[in-house]
Tab-separated table of C-alpha atoms and ligand atoms in Angstrom:
chain	number	residue	atom	x	y	z
A	1	MET	CA	-34.424	11.970	11.900
A	2	VAL	CA	-32.232	9.908	9.632
A	3	THR	CA	-31.660	11.904	6.475
A	4	GLU	CA	-29.700	10.877	3.410
A	5	ASN	CA	-27.073	13.391	4.474
A	6	ASN	CA	-26.643	11.523	7.761
A	7	ARG	CA	-26.468	8.280	5.855
A	8	VAL	CA	-23.624	9.633	3.725
A	9	ARG	CA	-21.762	10.821	6.824
A	10	ASP	CA	-22.348	7.546	8.686
A	11	LEU	CA	-21.159	5.399	5.826
A	12	PHE	CA	-17.722	7.156	5.710
A	13	ASP	CA	-17.444	8.186	9.389
A	14	LEU	CA	-14.387	6.670	11.185
A	15	THR	CA	-14.762	8.548	14.418
A	16	GLY	CA	-12.960	6.698	17.244
A	17	ARG	CA	-11.520	3.985	15.024
A	18	VAL	CA	-7.855	3.211	15.098
A	19	ALA	CA	-6.081	2.765	11.775
A	20	VAL	CA	-2.524	1.429	11.330
A	21	VAL	CA	-0.858	2.397	8.076
A	22	THR	CA	2.465	0.631	7.361
A	23	GLY	CA	4.820	2.777	5.359
A	24	GLY	CA	2.576	5.586	6.524
A	25	ALA	CA	5.280	8.197	6.288
A	26	GLY	CA	5.851	7.575	2.569
A	27	LEU	CA	4.522	9.235	-0.516
A	28	LEU	CA	1.144	7.501	-0.674
A	29	GLY	CA	0.925	6.158	2.897
A	30	TYR	CA	0.767	9.669	4.269
A	31	HIS	CA	-2.233	10.491	2.018
A	32	HIS	CA	-3.970	7.235	2.939
A	33	GLY	CA	-3.557	8.246	6.594
A	34	ALA	CA	-4.716	11.782	5.925
A	35	ILE	CA	-8.094	10.726	4.513
A	36	LEU	CA	-8.694	8.297	7.420
A	37	ALA	CA	-7.815	11.034	9.926
A	38	ALA	CA	-10.068	13.471	8.097
A	39	ALA	CA	-12.889	10.890	8.520
A	40	GLY	CA	-12.178	10.888	12.279
A	41	ALA	CA	-9.778	7.925	12.765
A	42	HIS	CA	-6.783	7.875	15.068
A	43	VAL	CA	-4.039	7.035	12.587
A	44	VAL	CA	-0.905	5.140	13.567
A	45	VAL	CA	1.927	5.892	11.170
A	46	LEU	CA	4.114	2.794	11.270
A	47	ASP	CA	7.321	3.230	9.385
A	48	LEU	CA	11.070	2.854	9.620
A	49	ALA	CA	12.738	5.384	11.972
A	50	ALA	CA	14.531	6.965	8.986
A	51	ALA	CA	11.172	7.987	7.503
A	52	SER	CA	10.276	10.021	10.616
A	53	PRO	CA	6.915	8.477	11.485
A	54	ALA	CA	6.449	10.666	14.594
A	55	LEU	CA	6.799	13.815	12.535
A	56	ARG	CA	4.344	12.593	9.935
A	57	ALA	CA	1.821	11.607	12.643
A	58	ASP	CA	2.194	15.127	14.149
A	59	GLN	CA	1.403	16.637	10.720
A	60	LEU	CA	-1.677	14.437	10.373
A	61	GLN	CA	-2.957	15.410	13.808
A	62	LEU	CA	-2.333	19.065	13.169
A	63	ALA	CA	-4.120	18.987	9.850
A	64	HIS	CA	-7.064	16.773	10.742
A	65	GLY	CA	-7.671	16.764	14.528
A	66	PRO	CA	-7.848	13.178	15.874
A	67	GLU	CA	-4.914	12.116	18.010
A	68	CYS	CA	-2.405	10.264	15.801
A	69	LEU	CA	0.667	8.271	16.718
A	70	GLY	CA	3.949	7.709	14.894
A	71	LEU	CA	5.895	4.564	15.672
A	72	ALA	CA	9.264	3.455	14.324
A	73	ALA	CA	8.929	-0.198	13.447
A	74	ASP	CA	10.403	-2.651	10.967
A	75	ILE	CA	7.639	-4.818	9.555
A	76	THR	CA	10.068	-7.579	8.584
A	77	SER	CA	10.540	-8.228	12.320
A	78	GLU	CA	7.833	-9.927	14.399
A	79	ALA	CA	9.302	-8.467	17.581
A	80	SER	CA	9.191	-4.984	16.170
A	81	ILE	CA	5.516	-5.284	15.130
A	82	GLU	CA	4.584	-6.829	18.446
A	83	SER	CA	6.227	-3.932	20.342
A	84	ALA	CA	4.305	-1.490	18.133
A	85	ARG	CA	1.081	-3.389	18.821
A	86	ASP	CA	1.682	-3.127	22.575
A	87	VAL	CA	2.170	0.600	22.378
A	88	ILE	CA	-0.965	1.046	20.221
A	89	ILE	CA	-3.121	-1.104	22.541
A	90	ALA	CA	-1.792	0.684	25.611
A	91	LYS	CA	-2.671	4.048	24.030
A	92	PHE	CA	-5.838	3.399	22.052
A	93	GLY	CA	-6.979	0.001	23.280
A	94	ARG	CA	-7.962	-1.303	19.774
A	95	VAL	CA	-7.071	-1.709	16.098
A	96	ASP	CA	-9.913	-1.353	13.633
A	97	ILE	CA	-8.146	-0.803	10.358
A	98	LEU	CA	-4.796	-2.009	8.927
A	99	ILE	CA	-3.423	-0.786	5.616
A	100	ASN	CA	-0.549	-2.962	4.431
A	101	ASN	CA	1.079	-0.241	2.335
A	102	ALA	CA	4.825	-0.521	2.971
A	103	ALA	CA	7.061	-1.785	0.172
A	104	ASN	CA	10.657	-1.466	-0.950
A	105	ASN	CA	9.683	-0.061	-4.422
A	106	PRO	CA	13.146	-0.645	-5.877
A	107	LYS	CA	13.888	2.064	-8.421
A	108	VAL	CA	14.684	0.774	-11.858
A	109	GLU	CA	17.458	3.281	-12.329
A	110	ALA	CA	19.090	2.957	-8.922
A	111	ASP	CA	21.451	0.251	-7.956
A	112	PRO	CA	20.712	-0.918	-4.347
A	113	THR	CA	23.585	-3.365	-4.080
A	114	GLY	CA	26.608	-1.994	-5.842
A	115	GLU	CA	26.061	-4.617	-8.557
A	116	PRO	CA	26.673	-3.656	-12.171
A	117	LYS	CA	24.183	-1.417	-13.932
A	118	GLN	CA	21.999	-4.151	-15.310
A	119	TRP	CA	21.213	-5.433	-11.781
A	120	SER	CA	17.453	-5.212	-12.344
A	121	ARG	CA	17.538	-7.787	-15.197
A	122	LEU	CA	16.309	-11.194	-14.269
A	123	GLU	CA	19.615	-12.871	-15.137
A	124	ASN	CA	21.495	-10.710	-12.635
A	125	PHE	CA	18.816	-9.992	-10.056
A	126	PRO	CA	20.565	-10.353	-6.688
A	127	LEU	CA	19.099	-12.893	-4.331
A	128	ALA	CA	19.559	-10.432	-1.482
A	129	VAL	CA	17.299	-7.911	-3.216
A	130	TRP	CA	14.717	-10.632	-4.004
A	131	ASN	CA	14.659	-11.608	-0.283
A	132	ALA	CA	14.556	-8.050	0.982
A	133	ASP	CA	11.719	-7.038	-1.341
A	134	ILE	CA	9.585	-10.029	-0.447
A	135	ALA	CA	10.403	-9.567	3.295
A	136	VAL	CA	8.934	-6.054	3.300
A	137	GLY	CA	6.157	-6.250	0.714
A	138	LEU	CA	4.830	-9.674	1.336
A	139	THR	CA	6.116	-11.157	4.597
A	140	GLY	CA	5.615	-7.773	6.319
A	141	ALA	CA	1.967	-7.790	5.161
A	142	PHE	CA	1.495	-11.320	6.410
A	143	LEU	CA	3.007	-10.547	9.800
A	144	CYS	CA	1.067	-7.325	10.279
A	145	SER	CA	-2.145	-9.069	9.278
A	146	ARG	CA	-1.524	-11.870	11.703
A	147	ILE	CA	-0.569	-9.591	14.611
A	148	PHE	CA	-3.102	-6.792	14.117
A	149	GLY	CA	-5.712	-9.194	12.752
A	150	GLN	CA	-5.793	-10.904	16.152
A	151	GLU	CA	-6.663	-7.616	17.798
A	152	MET	CA	-9.547	-7.330	15.311
A	153	VAL	CA	-10.665	-10.874	16.121
A	154	LYS	CA	-10.887	-9.931	19.825
A	155	ARG	CA	-13.394	-7.188	18.964
A	156	ASN	CA	-15.169	-9.119	16.180
A	157	ALA	CA	-14.676	-6.217	13.779
A	158	GLY	CA	-12.029	-4.952	11.400
A	159	VAL	CA	-10.807	-4.081	7.969
A	160	ILE	CA	-7.547	-4.946	6.279
A	161	LEU	CA	-6.532	-3.238	3.043
A	162	ASN	CA	-3.567	-4.513	1.049
A	163	VAL	CA	-1.930	-2.106	-1.342
A	164	ALA	CA	-1.148	-4.025	-4.503
A	165	SER	CA	-0.606	-2.380	-7.879
A	166	ASP	CA	-1.809	-2.405	-11.497
A	167	LEU	CA	1.283	-4.613	-11.886
A	168	GLY	CA	-0.464	-7.139	-9.688
A	169	VAL	CA	-2.906	-7.718	-12.484
A	170	ILE	CA	-0.962	-6.942	-15.703
A	171	ALA	CA	2.621	-7.591	-16.708
A	172	PRO	CA	5.128	-4.752	-16.682
A	173	ASP	CA	5.676	-3.226	-20.123
A	174	GLN	CA	9.448	-3.272	-20.139
A	175	ARG	CA	9.491	-0.824	-23.121
A	176	LEU	CA	8.712	1.875	-20.573
A	177	TYR	CA	12.172	1.557	-18.995
A	178	ARG	CA	14.317	1.267	-22.147
A	179	LYS	CA	17.277	3.575	-22.547
A	180	GLU	CA	18.524	4.681	-25.971
A	181	GLY	CA	21.921	3.344	-26.869
A	182	VAL	CA	22.143	0.797	-24.076
A	183	PRO	CA	22.964	-2.754	-25.209
A	184	GLU	CA	20.065	-5.222	-25.093
A	185	ASP	CA	21.517	-7.262	-22.228
A	186	GLN	CA	21.965	-4.138	-20.129
A	187	GLN	CA	18.577	-2.527	-20.667
A	188	PRO	CA	16.994	-1.691	-17.251
A	189	VAL	CA	13.746	-3.416	-16.447
A	190	LYS	CA	11.053	-3.320	-13.775
A	191	PRO	CA	12.323	-5.748	-11.124
A	192	VAL	CA	10.678	-9.175	-10.944
A	193	THR	CA	9.957	-8.759	-7.227
A	194	TYR	CA	7.476	-5.930	-7.895
A	195	SER	CA	5.160	-8.208	-9.919
A	196	VAL	CA	5.656	-11.125	-7.568
A	197	VAL	CA	4.941	-9.163	-4.346
A	198	LYS	CA	1.914	-7.334	-5.764
A	199	THR	CA	0.378	-10.461	-7.318
A	200	ALA	CA	0.997	-12.375	-4.043
A	201	LEU	CA	-0.710	-9.580	-2.024
A	202	ILE	CA	-3.884	-10.157	-4.043
A	203	GLY	CA	-3.599	-13.885	-3.117
A	204	LEU	CA	-3.100	-12.960	0.574
A	205	THR	CA	-6.182	-10.783	0.269
A	206	ARG	CA	-8.306	-13.619	-1.019
A	207	TYR	CA	-6.976	-16.034	1.656
A	208	LEU	CA	-7.604	-13.693	4.528
A	209	SER	CA	-11.014	-12.590	3.229
A	210	THR	CA	-12.591	-15.925	4.026
A	211	TYR	CA	-10.452	-16.725	7.010
A	212	TRP	CA	-11.971	-14.276	9.533
A	213	THR	CA	-15.455	-13.769	8.112
A	214	ALA	CA	-17.000	-15.162	11.361
A	215	HIS	CA	-15.226	-12.345	13.155
A	216	ASN	CA	-16.546	-9.712	10.754
A	217	ILE	CA	-13.147	-8.849	9.399
A	218	ARG	CA	-13.179	-7.699	5.761
A	219	VAL	CA	-10.060	-7.911	3.641
A	220	ASN	CA	-9.645	-6.168	0.322
A	221	ALA	CA	-6.907	-4.930	-1.928
A	222	ILE	CA	-6.433	-1.746	-3.933
A	223	SER	CA	-4.381	-1.766	-7.110
A	224	PRO	CA	-3.200	1.761	-7.868
A	225	GLY	CA	-1.639	2.758	-11.110
A	226	GLY	CA	1.517	4.902	-11.284
A	227	VAL	CA	1.640	8.218	-9.365
A	228	PHE	CA	3.300	11.190	-10.944
A	229	ALA	CA	6.369	12.051	-8.848
A	230	ASN	CA	8.527	14.082	-11.224
A	231	GLN	CA	9.613	11.046	-13.266
A	232	PRO	CA	11.541	11.963	-16.488
A	233	ASP	CA	9.415	13.164	-19.501
A	234	GLU	CA	10.590	10.326	-21.645
A	235	PHE	CA	9.107	7.785	-19.232
A	236	THR	CA	5.885	9.622	-18.491
A	237	GLN	CA	5.131	10.209	-22.193
A	238	LYS	CA	5.456	6.525	-22.927
A	239	LEU	CA	3.358	5.603	-19.850
A	240	HIS	CA	0.602	8.171	-20.683
A	241	ALA	CA	0.218	6.488	-24.083
A	242	LEU	CA	-0.684	3.200	-22.251
A	243	ILE	CA	-3.332	4.818	-19.987
A	244	PRO	CA	-6.737	5.489	-21.478
A	245	MET	CA	-7.163	8.529	-19.227
A	246	GLY	CA	-3.881	9.759	-20.655
A	247	ARG	CA	-2.102	10.608	-17.388
A	248	MET	CA	-0.632	9.203	-14.203
A	249	ALA	CA	-2.439	9.651	-10.912
A	250	ASN	CA	-1.947	12.507	-8.481
A	251	LYS	CA	-0.756	11.364	-5.090
A	252	ASP	CA	-4.016	12.104	-3.354
A	253	GLU	CA	-6.216	10.424	-5.983
A	254	TYR	CA	-6.501	7.127	-4.143
A	255	GLN	CA	-7.964	8.700	-1.082
A	256	GLY	CA	-11.577	8.129	-2.157
A	257	ALA	CA	-11.015	4.457	-2.854
A	258	VAL	CA	-9.071	4.043	0.397
A	259	LEU	CA	-11.801	5.644	2.506
A	260	PHE	CA	-14.438	3.586	0.735
A	261	LEU	CA	-12.567	0.297	1.404
A	262	CYS	CA	-11.712	1.147	5.014
A	263	SER	CA	-15.235	2.391	6.023
A	264	ASP	CA	-18.667	1.020	6.320
A	265	ALA	CA	-19.382	2.278	2.797
A	266	SER	CA	-17.896	-1.020	1.640
A	267	SER	CA	-19.550	-3.160	4.409
A	268	TYR	CA	-20.616	-5.976	2.054
A	269	MET	CA	-17.329	-6.190	0.193
A	270	THR	CA	-14.557	-8.623	0.963
A	271	GLY	CA	-11.872	-10.492	-1.018
A	272	GLN	CA	-11.863	-8.021	-3.851
A	273	ASN	CA	-9.127	-6.074	-5.610
A	274	LEU	CA	-10.228	-2.600	-6.562
A	275	ILE	CA	-8.200	-1.472	-9.545
A	276	VAL	CA	-7.782	2.340	-9.776
A	277	ASP	CA	-5.460	2.851	-12.711
A	278	GLY	CA	-6.961	5.376	-15.149
A	279	GLY	CA	-8.043	2.379	-17.251
A	280	ARG	CA	-4.625	1.040	-17.978
A	281	SER	CA	-5.417	-2.563	-17.218
A	282	VAL	CA	-8.629	-2.666	-19.297
A	283	LEU	CA	-6.724	-2.414	-22.579
B	301	NAD	N1	3.869	5.323	-6.092
B	301	NAD	C1	3.266	4.606	-7.096
B	301	NAD	O1	3.243	5.020	-8.247
B	301	NAD	C2	2.577	3.341	-6.710
B	301	NAD	C3	1.804	2.688	-7.671
B	301	NAD	C4	1.188	1.473	-7.353
B	301	NAD	C5	1.352	0.965	-6.084
B	301	NAD	N2	2.110	1.619	-5.193
B	301	NAD	C6	2.294	1.002	-3.877
B	301	NAD	O2	1.862	1.919	-2.908
B	301	NAD	C7	2.590	1.699	-1.729
B	301	NAD	C8	3.223	3.058	-1.241
B	301	NAD	O3	4.076	3.484	-2.277
B	301	NAD	P1	4.831	4.886	-2.222
B	301	NAD	O4	4.963	5.350	-3.587
B	301	NAD	O5	4.185	5.728	-1.165
B	301	NAD	O6	6.308	4.384	-1.717
B	301	NAD	P2	7.270	5.031	-0.642
B	301	NAD	O7	8.596	4.403	-0.910
B	301	NAD	O8	7.131	6.534	-0.638
B	301	NAD	O9	6.699	4.509	0.720
B	301	NAD	C9	6.933	3.225	1.199
B	301	NAD	C10	7.148	3.364	2.702
B	301	NAD	O10	7.431	2.011	3.258
B	301	NAD	C11	8.362	2.164	4.244
B	301	NAD	N3	9.029	0.886	4.581
B	301	NAD	C12	10.006	0.254	3.749
B	301	NAD	N4	10.432	-0.803	4.399
B	301	NAD	C13	9.810	-0.829	5.594
B	301	NAD	C14	9.838	-1.752	6.697
B	301	NAD	N5	10.706	-2.760	6.713
B	301	NAD	N6	9.090	-1.474	7.763
B	301	NAD	C15	8.237	-0.362	7.819
B	301	NAD	N7	8.120	0.459	6.811
B	301	NAD	C16	8.924	0.202	5.733
B	301	NAD	C17	9.359	3.234	3.707
B	301	NAD	O11	10.131	3.791	4.778
B	301	NAD	C18	8.377	4.231	3.053
B	301	NAD	O12	7.992	5.244	3.949
B	301	NAD	C19	3.612	0.623	-2.014
B	301	NAD	O13	3.100	-0.644	-1.647
B	301	NAD	C20	3.695	0.669	-3.499
B	301	NAD	O14	4.183	-0.485	-4.091
B	301	NAD	C21	2.745	2.772	-5.465
């Protein structure tokens, strides 16, 4: 007998599906993988070797049961993604879900290049950082979509979820990053690449969403707001004031939306960007 309880379970059940999460060993990627594994998916944690993807996959498997796989891969390299695909297909035979989650996330405070302190300002923004951020956040998502999308085409089914950001739909408020006593031309700012990559991912989502409809591949984006990760009080207080819900997200608070978008619960949804930001972008 089909009960509503079964219907709830069926909508969110991912038993036997194979989900690739790029940047899956990172702060949010791990939690995205965890909810998919909890719903029954075999999760492939795809990340740089330095992020220990195999260890993170073991943690997922131990916590949730389905066999998971950690693979060291660099998503800026076609050859690296293709090797990962070959290992995944040899092991699981299919790819059902791809979450394009990896990004460079350049920290406003840190200096990735040895350039002077104001490196993040547009006038000084190093071309090397621009290229590197776009290579991971955008080109990486394109390459993974192309390579894993073709596995979905073969089976006439699949879901791609691109992880954008609230800053894919609103401008950064540079007042958040201001430091007392620092001259105007040296004030740190949110790097331009963040806005560019996240906005472009929403464009990639729209493009792909109509490209493979005949193959039953749905493509959506999620735009999370900022996650609390022990940022300084001065920053969080300013940010909380911009968020109607008055707080940043917890790192597991996108799991519901991720499961919805990766499961049959969203079976008639494609090409959309689900904004989950405590209301920040509605103001
Ligand atoms: N944390 C937030 O507040 C927040 C808010 C909105 C959106 N996001 C987005 O969510 C996603 C995850 O963010 P996070 O906070 O978990 O960041 P994170 O830095 O913890 O994770 C990113 C992961 O990507 C991996 N990665 C980087 N370059 C790679 C490459 N070339 N190949 C493979 N993997 C690579 C890193 O090793 C890391 O594990 C990002 O797209 C980020 O922009 C985060």
